[in-house]
Amino acid sequence: MNVSDSIRYIGVYDDTIDLFEGQYPVPQGISYNSYLILDEKVALMDTVDQRATAKWLDNLQEALGGRTIDYLIVSHMEPDHAGSLFKIAELYPEMTIVGNAKTFPMISQFFPIDLTGRTLVVKEGDTLSLGRHTLTFTMAPMVHWPEVMMTYESEEKIVFSADAFGRFGDPESGEEWTPEARRYFINIVGKYGAQVQAVLKKVGGLDVRTICPLHGPVLQDNLGFYIGLYDTWSSYRSEEKGVLIAYASIHGHTAEAAAYLADQLKAKGETAELINLGRADLSEAVAQAFRFDRMVLACSTYDGGIFTPMDAFLHRLRAKSYQNRTVYLVENGTWAPMAAKQMRAALEEMKNISVAEPVVTIRSAMNDAVKESLNHLI
Ligand code: FEO
C-alpha cells in the first residue's frame, strides 16, 4: 500500500485488538498508519501503537534501506500513534522531532525523555523542505486532541490528515469505506464538528490528490466523496432520508412493536433500520442515529424510568452532540409508563431535537389500538 515511489506506507494492521480505545469493538481490527518520505532528507510521519512497535520497526528498516531518519513529524500524541515515539527517539538520537507548542508538553507527560536540542516547534503555515518535497503544517485542534496538526506535501499534493478520514478495519480489505468510517468519525471525533468544519475550510483551498490518514486506507480517488461525507457528519446533517428504530425491550413486547413499525414504514417505501439496544454495540447505534434524518425510540419502563440500554444510548447520543433531528417516542409500561416522559427530558438536553407528537403508549402488549397508533406515528 505504498503512496508513491518516494512515500512509503509503513503502518501496521492490528487484527489482535478487540476493543479500540478500550471501548469500541473492532471485529475487523484497525491499522496504525505511518509513512516515510524519502528525499534528500527523510521524514517519518508518526509512529504506531506500542502493540505494533516490532512490526513497524521491521517495515521502517526495510523502507529506509540503510538510510537514517532526519525528522519525525508528530501529528497526534494519542498513544495509538505516538506509542512508539520513545523507542524511535532512542534508536535515532540525531533525529529532530517536529511538533507544535502543544505537542512537546504531551511528549514529556507520556515519556521520560530529554529532547533538548532535538525539537522543531512549528506553527500554522510553517514549512519544512525535505528536498523535492515540502511540508506545510496546519493546526487541527480537537480533531481529535488539542495538539493535532495536519501536513500538506505540495510536490505530490498529499494531505497527511491525522485521525480525520480514518476508519476501523483492514486498510487493504477493499471493503466499503463508509460504514466503519462513519462509526469511527461519529464516536471518536463527532463531538468536535465545529473544529472539523474549520479544518475542512482550511484544506478546502488546497489541490489535494491523496489523503493519508492515520487509520484505514490511503484515499486517492473520488476525494470529493469522502470530503462530502465529512462535511455532512461534522455539520450534524443527516446522511440520508430514513428512520432508525432503536428499541430497548425487557420481555419482547416493545421489540414486537418496533418490528411492526419497521414493517409498516417499509411498506410505505421508507428506509427503516431496526436496532436492538440490548444487543447492539452503542457505537454502531449512535452511528446509525447520525446517518438518518429521523429516529424512533421504543422503550420499556424500568425502575420507574428508562430501561437501562436506552438510558445508555441517550447518554451516548448527548455526549456525541446528536442534534438537528426529529425523534418519535414509543413507550411501554404495565402499571405506570414513564419511559416517554424521561426520554423526552433527555432529548431536551440535546440541540435542535424535535420530539414528535403524539407519543405511543403500550400497556404491556401489542393490540389493535397500538397497531393503529403506530400506523400513524410517522
Ligand atoms: Fe487514532 Fe486520536 O488517535
Coordinates of C-alpha atoms and ligand atoms in Angstrom, one line a residue:
M1 CA 0.0 0.0 0.0
N2 CA 2.7 2.5 -0.9
V3 CA 1.6 6.0 -1.6
S4 CA 4.2 6.7 -4.3
D5 CA 7.8 5.8 -5.2
S6 CA 9.2 8.2 -2.5
I7 CA 6.4 8.0 0.1
R8 CA 6.1 4.6 1.7
Y9 CA 3.4 3.2 3.8
I10 CA 5.0 1.6 6.9
G11 CA 1.9 1.2 9.1
V12 CA 0.7 -1.9 10.8
Y13 CA -2.6 -3.6 10.6
D14 CA -3.6 -4.9 14.1
D15 CA -6.1 -7.8 14.0
T16 CA -5.3 -8.9 17.5
I17 CA -7.1 -6.0 19.3
D18 CA -10.7 -6.4 20.3
L19 CA -11.6 -3.0 21.8
F20 CA -10.1 0.2 20.3
E21 CA -9.6 3.0 22.8
G22 CA -10.8 0.5 25.4
Q23 CA -14.4 0.6 24.3
Y24 CA -15.0 0.3 20.6
P25 CA -15.3 -3.3 19.2
V26 CA -13.2 -3.7 16.1
P27 CA -14.0 -7.2 14.8
Q28 CA -12.1 -6.4 11.6
G29 CA -9.1 -4.9 13.6
I30 CA -7.6 -1.5 12.9
S31 CA -4.5 -0.1 11.3
Y32 CA -2.0 2.3 12.8
N33 CA -0.7 4.2 9.8
S34 CA 2.7 5.6 9.5
Y35 CA 4.5 6.9 6.4
L36 CA 8.1 7.5 5.4
I37 CA 9.1 10.3 2.9
L38 CA 12.4 9.5 1.2
D39 CA 14.0 12.7 -0.2
E40 CA 17.3 14.4 0.4
K41 CA 16.1 14.4 4.0
V42 CA 14.0 11.6 5.3
A43 CA 10.8 12.4 7.3
L44 CA 8.9 9.8 9.3
M45 CA 5.2 10.7 9.6
D46 CA 4.1 9.5 13.0
T47 CA 4.8 6.2 14.8
V48 CA 2.4 3.5 15.9
D49 CA 0.7 2.0 18.9
Q50 CA 3.2 0.2 21.1
R51 CA 1.3 -3.0 20.4
A52 CA 2.8 -2.9 17.0
T53 CA 6.2 -1.4 17.5
A54 CA 8.2 -4.5 16.5
K55 CA 6.4 -5.0 13.2
W56 CA 6.5 -1.3 12.4
L57 CA 10.3 -1.2 13.0
D58 CA 10.7 -4.0 10.5
N59 CA 8.6 -2.1 8.0
L60 CA 10.6 1.1 8.7
Q61 CA 14.0 -0.6 8.3
E62 CA 13.0 -2.1 5.0
A63 CA 11.7 1.2 3.7
L64 CA 14.8 3.1 4.9
G65 CA 17.2 0.7 3.0
G66 CA 20.0 1.7 5.3
R67 CA 19.3 5.4 5.4
T68 CA 18.7 7.3 8.7
I69 CA 15.7 9.5 9.7
D70 CA 16.1 13.3 9.8
Y71 CA 12.7 14.2 11.1
L72 CA 9.8 12.7 13.0
I73 CA 6.6 14.6 12.3
V74 CA 4.2 14.1 15.3
S75 CA 0.7 14.8 14.0
H76 CA -1.0 13.4 17.1
M77 CA 0.1 12.4 20.5
E78 CA -2.6 9.8 21.3
P79 CA -0.9 6.5 22.1
D80 CA -2.3 4.7 19.1
H81 CA 0.1 6.9 17.0
A82 CA 2.8 8.1 19.4
G83 CA 3.1 4.9 21.3
S84 CA 6.5 4.1 19.7
L85 CA 7.9 7.6 19.9
F86 CA 10.1 6.9 22.9
K87 CA 11.6 3.9 21.1
I88 CA 12.3 5.6 17.8
A89 CA 13.8 8.6 19.6
E90 CA 16.2 6.3 21.4
L91 CA 17.1 4.4 18.2
Y92 CA 17.8 7.6 16.2
P93 CA 19.4 10.1 18.5
E94 CA 20.2 12.5 15.7
M95 CA 16.5 12.7 14.5
T96 CA 14.7 16.0 15.0
I97 CA 11.2 15.8 16.5
V98 CA 8.7 18.1 14.8
G99 CA 5.6 19.2 16.6
N100 CA 3.7 22.3 17.7
A101 CA 3.7 24.1 21.0
K102 CA 1.1 21.7 22.4
T103 CA 2.9 18.6 21.3
F104 CA 6.0 18.8 23.4
P105 CA 4.4 19.1 26.9
M106 CA 2.4 15.9 26.0
I107 CA 5.6 14.1 25.0
S108 CA 7.1 14.9 28.4
Q109 CA 3.9 13.7 30.1
F110 CA 3.9 10.4 28.3
F111 CA 7.7 9.7 28.2
P112 CA 10.7 10.2 30.5
I113 CA 12.7 11.7 27.6
D114 CA 15.0 14.7 27.3
L115 CA 14.6 16.2 23.8
T116 CA 16.9 19.2 24.4
G117 CA 18.4 20.3 21.1
R118 CA 16.2 17.8 19.1
T119 CA 13.0 19.7 18.6
L120 CA 11.5 21.8 15.9
V121 CA 8.4 23.7 17.0
V122 CA 6.1 24.6 14.1
K123 CA 3.0 26.8 13.9
E124 CA 0.3 27.3 11.3
G125 CA 1.7 27.7 7.8
D126 CA 5.3 26.9 8.6
T127 CA 7.1 24.9 6.0
L128 CA 9.9 22.3 6.1
S129 CA 11.8 21.4 2.9
L130 CA 13.0 17.8 2.5
G131 CA 14.4 18.5 -1.0
R132 CA 11.9 17.9 -3.7
H133 CA 9.1 17.6 -1.1
T134 CA 8.0 20.5 1.0
L135 CA 5.8 20.0 4.1
T136 CA 3.4 22.8 5.2
F137 CA 1.8 22.4 8.7
T138 CA -1.7 23.3 9.6
M139 CA -3.1 23.1 13.0
A140 CA -6.2 20.9 13.6
P141 CA -7.0 21.3 17.3
M142 CA -9.6 18.8 18.7
V143 CA -9.5 16.7 15.6
H144 CA -9.2 14.9 17.8
W145 CA -6.9 16.2 20.5
P146 CA -5.7 19.8 21.1
E147 CA -2.2 19.2 19.6
V148 CA -3.3 17.6 16.3
M149 CA -1.8 19.0 13.2
M150 CA -2.1 18.1 9.5
T151 CA 0.6 18.3 7.0
Y152 CA 0.3 19.2 3.3
E153 CA 3.0 17.9 0.9
S154 CA 3.0 20.2 -2.1
E155 CA 5.1 18.2 -4.6
E156 CA 2.7 15.2 -4.6
K157 CA -0.3 17.1 -3.3
I158 CA -0.9 14.9 -0.3
V159 CA -2.6 15.7 3.0
F160 CA -1.5 13.8 6.0
S161 CA -4.8 14.1 7.8
A162 CA -4.1 12.7 11.2
D163 CA -7.3 10.9 12.6
A164 CA -9.5 12.6 10.0
F165 CA -10.7 10.3 7.2
G166 CA -9.6 7.2 9.1
R167 CA -11.7 4.1 9.6
F168 CA -11.7 0.9 11.5
G169 CA -10.8 -2.3 9.8
D170 CA -8.1 -3.7 7.4
P171 CA -7.0 -0.9 5.1
E172 CA -6.3 -3.4 2.3
S173 CA -9.6 -5.3 2.6
G174 CA -11.3 -3.2 -0.1
E175 CA -14.5 -3.2 2.0
E176 CA -16.9 -0.3 1.6
W177 CA -15.3 2.8 3.3
T178 CA -18.4 4.5 4.7
P179 CA -19.8 2.2 7.4
E180 CA -16.7 1.9 9.5
A181 CA -15.5 5.4 8.7
R182 CA -18.9 6.7 9.9
R183 CA -18.7 4.7 13.1
Y184 CA -15.2 5.9 13.7
F185 CA -15.9 9.5 13.0
I186 CA -19.2 9.8 14.9
N187 CA -17.8 8.1 18.0
I188 CA -14.3 9.4 18.1
V189 CA -14.4 12.9 16.5
G190 CA -18.2 13.5 16.4
K191 CA -18.3 15.8 19.3
Y192 CA -15.9 18.2 17.6
G193 CA -17.9 19.1 14.5
A194 CA -17.1 22.8 14.6
Q195 CA -13.4 22.0 14.7
V196 CA -13.7 19.6 11.8
Q197 CA -15.6 22.2 9.8
A198 CA -12.8 24.7 10.4
V199 CA -10.1 22.3 9.1
L200 CA -12.2 21.4 6.1
K201 CA -12.3 25.1 5.2
K202 CA -8.5 25.4 5.7
V203 CA -7.7 22.5 3.4
G204 CA -10.5 23.2 1.0
G205 CA -8.4 25.6 -1.0
L206 CA -5.6 23.1 -1.5
D207 CA -5.0 21.0 -4.6
V208 CA -5.2 17.5 -2.9
R209 CA -4.7 14.3 -4.9
T210 CA -4.2 11.9 -1.9
I211 CA -5.3 11.8 1.7
C212 CA -3.1 9.8 4.1
P213 CA -5.0 9.2 7.3
L214 CA -3.7 7.6 10.5
H215 CA -6.1 4.7 10.2
G216 CA -7.6 2.9 7.3
P217 CA -6.8 3.1 3.6
V218 CA -4.9 5.8 1.7
L219 CA -7.5 7.7 -0.3
Q220 CA -6.6 8.6 -3.9
D221 CA -9.7 8.5 -6.0
N222 CA -13.0 10.4 -5.8
L223 CA -11.8 12.5 -2.8
G224 CA -14.9 14.7 -3.1
F225 CA -17.0 11.7 -1.9
Y226 CA -15.0 11.4 1.4
I227 CA -14.8 15.1 2.0
G228 CA -18.5 15.5 1.3
L229 CA -19.3 12.8 4.0
Y230 CA -17.0 14.6 6.4
D231 CA -18.8 17.8 5.7
T232 CA -22.2 16.2 6.4
W233 CA -21.1 14.4 9.5
S234 CA -19.3 17.4 11.1
S235 CA -22.2 19.8 10.4
Y236 CA -24.6 17.3 12.0
R237 CA -26.7 16.9 8.9
S238 CA -28.3 13.6 8.2
E239 CA -26.7 11.4 5.5
E240 CA -29.9 10.1 4.1
K241 CA -33.7 10.1 4.5
G242 CA -34.7 7.2 6.7
V243 CA -35.7 6.1 10.1
L244 CA -33.7 4.4 12.8
I245 CA -35.9 2.4 15.2
A246 CA -33.9 1.9 18.3
Y247 CA -35.6 -0.2 20.9
A248 CA -34.9 -1.4 24.4
S249 CA -37.3 -4.3 25.3
I250 CA -37.4 -6.3 28.5
H251 CA -39.7 -9.3 27.5
G252 CA -40.1 -8.7 23.8
H253 CA -43.4 -6.8 23.5
T254 CA -41.7 -3.5 22.8
A255 CA -39.4 -5.3 20.3
E256 CA -42.6 -6.6 18.6
A257 CA -43.9 -3.1 18.3
A258 CA -40.6 -1.8 16.9
A259 CA -40.6 -4.6 14.3
Y260 CA -44.2 -4.0 13.4
L261 CA -43.4 -0.3 12.9
A262 CA -40.4 -1.1 10.7
D263 CA -42.6 -3.3 8.5
Q264 CA -45.2 -0.6 8.2
L265 CA -42.6 2.0 7.3
K266 CA -41.0 -0.2 4.7
A267 CA -44.5 -0.9 3.2
K268 CA -44.8 2.9 2.8
G269 CA -41.5 3.0 0.9
E270 CA -39.4 4.4 3.8
T271 CA -35.9 3.2 4.7
A272 CA -36.2 1.8 8.2
E273 CA -33.4 0.2 10.2
L274 CA -34.1 -1.7 13.5
I275 CA -31.5 -1.8 16.2
N276 CA -31.8 -3.7 19.5
L277 CA -30.1 -1.6 22.1
G278 CA -29.9 -4.6 24.4
R279 CA -27.6 -6.4 21.9
A280 CA -26.0 -3.8 19.6
D281 CA -22.9 -2.0 20.4
L282 CA -23.6 1.6 21.2
S283 CA -21.0 2.9 18.8
E284 CA -22.9 1.4 15.9
A285 CA -26.3 2.5 17.3
V286 CA -25.1 6.1 17.6
A287 CA -23.5 6.0 14.1
Q288 CA -26.9 4.8 12.6
A289 CA -28.7 7.6 14.5
F290 CA -26.5 10.2 12.9
R291 CA -27.0 8.5 9.5
F292 CA -30.8 9.1 9.2
D293 CA -32.9 12.2 9.5
R294 CA -35.4 10.6 11.9
M295 CA -35.4 8.2 14.8
V296 CA -37.9 6.2 16.8
L297 CA -37.1 5.4 20.4
A298 CA -39.1 2.5 21.7
C299 CA -38.5 1.7 25.3
S300 CA -39.9 -0.2 28.2
T301 CA -40.4 1.5 31.6
Y302 CA -37.9 0.1 34.2
D303 CA -37.4 1.1 37.8
G304 CA -39.8 3.9 37.2
G305 CA -37.9 5.3 34.3
I306 CA -36.0 4.5 31.2
F307 CA -34.9 0.9 30.6
T308 CA -31.1 0.7 31.0
P309 CA -30.0 0.1 27.4
M310 CA -32.0 3.1 26.2
D311 CA -30.6 5.2 29.0
A312 CA -27.1 4.4 28.0
F313 CA -27.9 5.1 24.3
L314 CA -29.4 8.6 25.2
H315 CA -26.3 9.4 27.3
R316 CA -24.0 8.4 24.4
L317 CA -26.1 10.4 21.9
R318 CA -25.8 13.5 24.0
A319 CA -22.1 13.0 24.5
K320 CA -21.6 12.9 20.7
S321 CA -23.7 16.1 20.2
Y322 CA -26.6 14.3 18.4
Q323 CA -28.7 17.2 17.0
N324 CA -30.9 18.5 14.2
R325 CA -33.2 15.5 14.0
T326 CA -36.9 14.5 14.5
V327 CA -37.5 11.8 17.2
Y328 CA -40.7 9.8 17.7
L329 CA -41.4 8.1 21.1
V330 CA -42.9 4.7 21.9
E331 CA -43.1 3.6 25.5
N332 CA -44.3 0.5 27.3
G333 CA -45.4 0.2 30.9
T334 CA -47.7 -2.3 32.6
W335 CA -48.7 -0.2 35.6
A336 CA -47.0 3.3 35.3
P337 CA -45.5 4.1 31.9
M338 CA -42.7 6.7 32.5
A339 CA -40.2 6.0 29.7
A340 CA -41.5 8.6 27.3
K341 CA -41.5 11.4 29.8
Q342 CA -37.9 10.7 30.8
M343 CA -36.8 10.1 27.2
R344 CA -38.2 13.5 26.3
A345 CA -36.4 15.1 29.1
A346 CA -33.1 13.6 27.9
L347 CA -33.8 14.7 24.4
E348 CA -34.5 18.2 25.6
E349 CA -30.9 18.4 26.7
M350 CA -29.7 18.0 23.1
K351 CA -29.6 20.7 20.5
N352 CA -32.5 21.2 18.0
I353 CA -34.3 17.9 18.5
S354 CA -37.9 17.9 17.6
V355 CA -40.0 15.4 19.6
A356 CA -43.0 14.4 17.5
E357 CA -46.5 14.1 18.9
P358 CA -48.3 12.1 19.9
V359 CA -46.3 9.5 21.9
V360 CA -47.5 5.9 21.5
T361 CA -48.0 4.2 24.8
I362 CA -48.2 0.4 25.0
R363 CA -49.8 -1.1 28.1
S364 CA -47.9 -4.4 28.4
A365 CA -48.5 -6.0 25.0
M366 CA -49.4 -5.1 21.4
N367 CA -53.1 -4.9 20.4
D368 CA -55.1 -3.4 17.6
A369 CA -55.2 0.0 19.1
V370 CA -51.4 0.2 19.4
K371 CA -51.1 -1.0 15.8
E372 CA -53.4 1.8 14.7
S373 CA -51.3 4.3 16.6
L374 CA -48.1 3.0 15.1
N375 CA -49.6 3.1 11.7
H376 CA -50.0 6.9 12.1
L377 CA -46.8 7.6 14.0
I378 CA -44.8 8.7 11.0
Ligands
FEO1 FE1 -6.1 7.5 16.2 FE2 -7.0 10.2 18.2 O1 -6.0 8.6 17.7

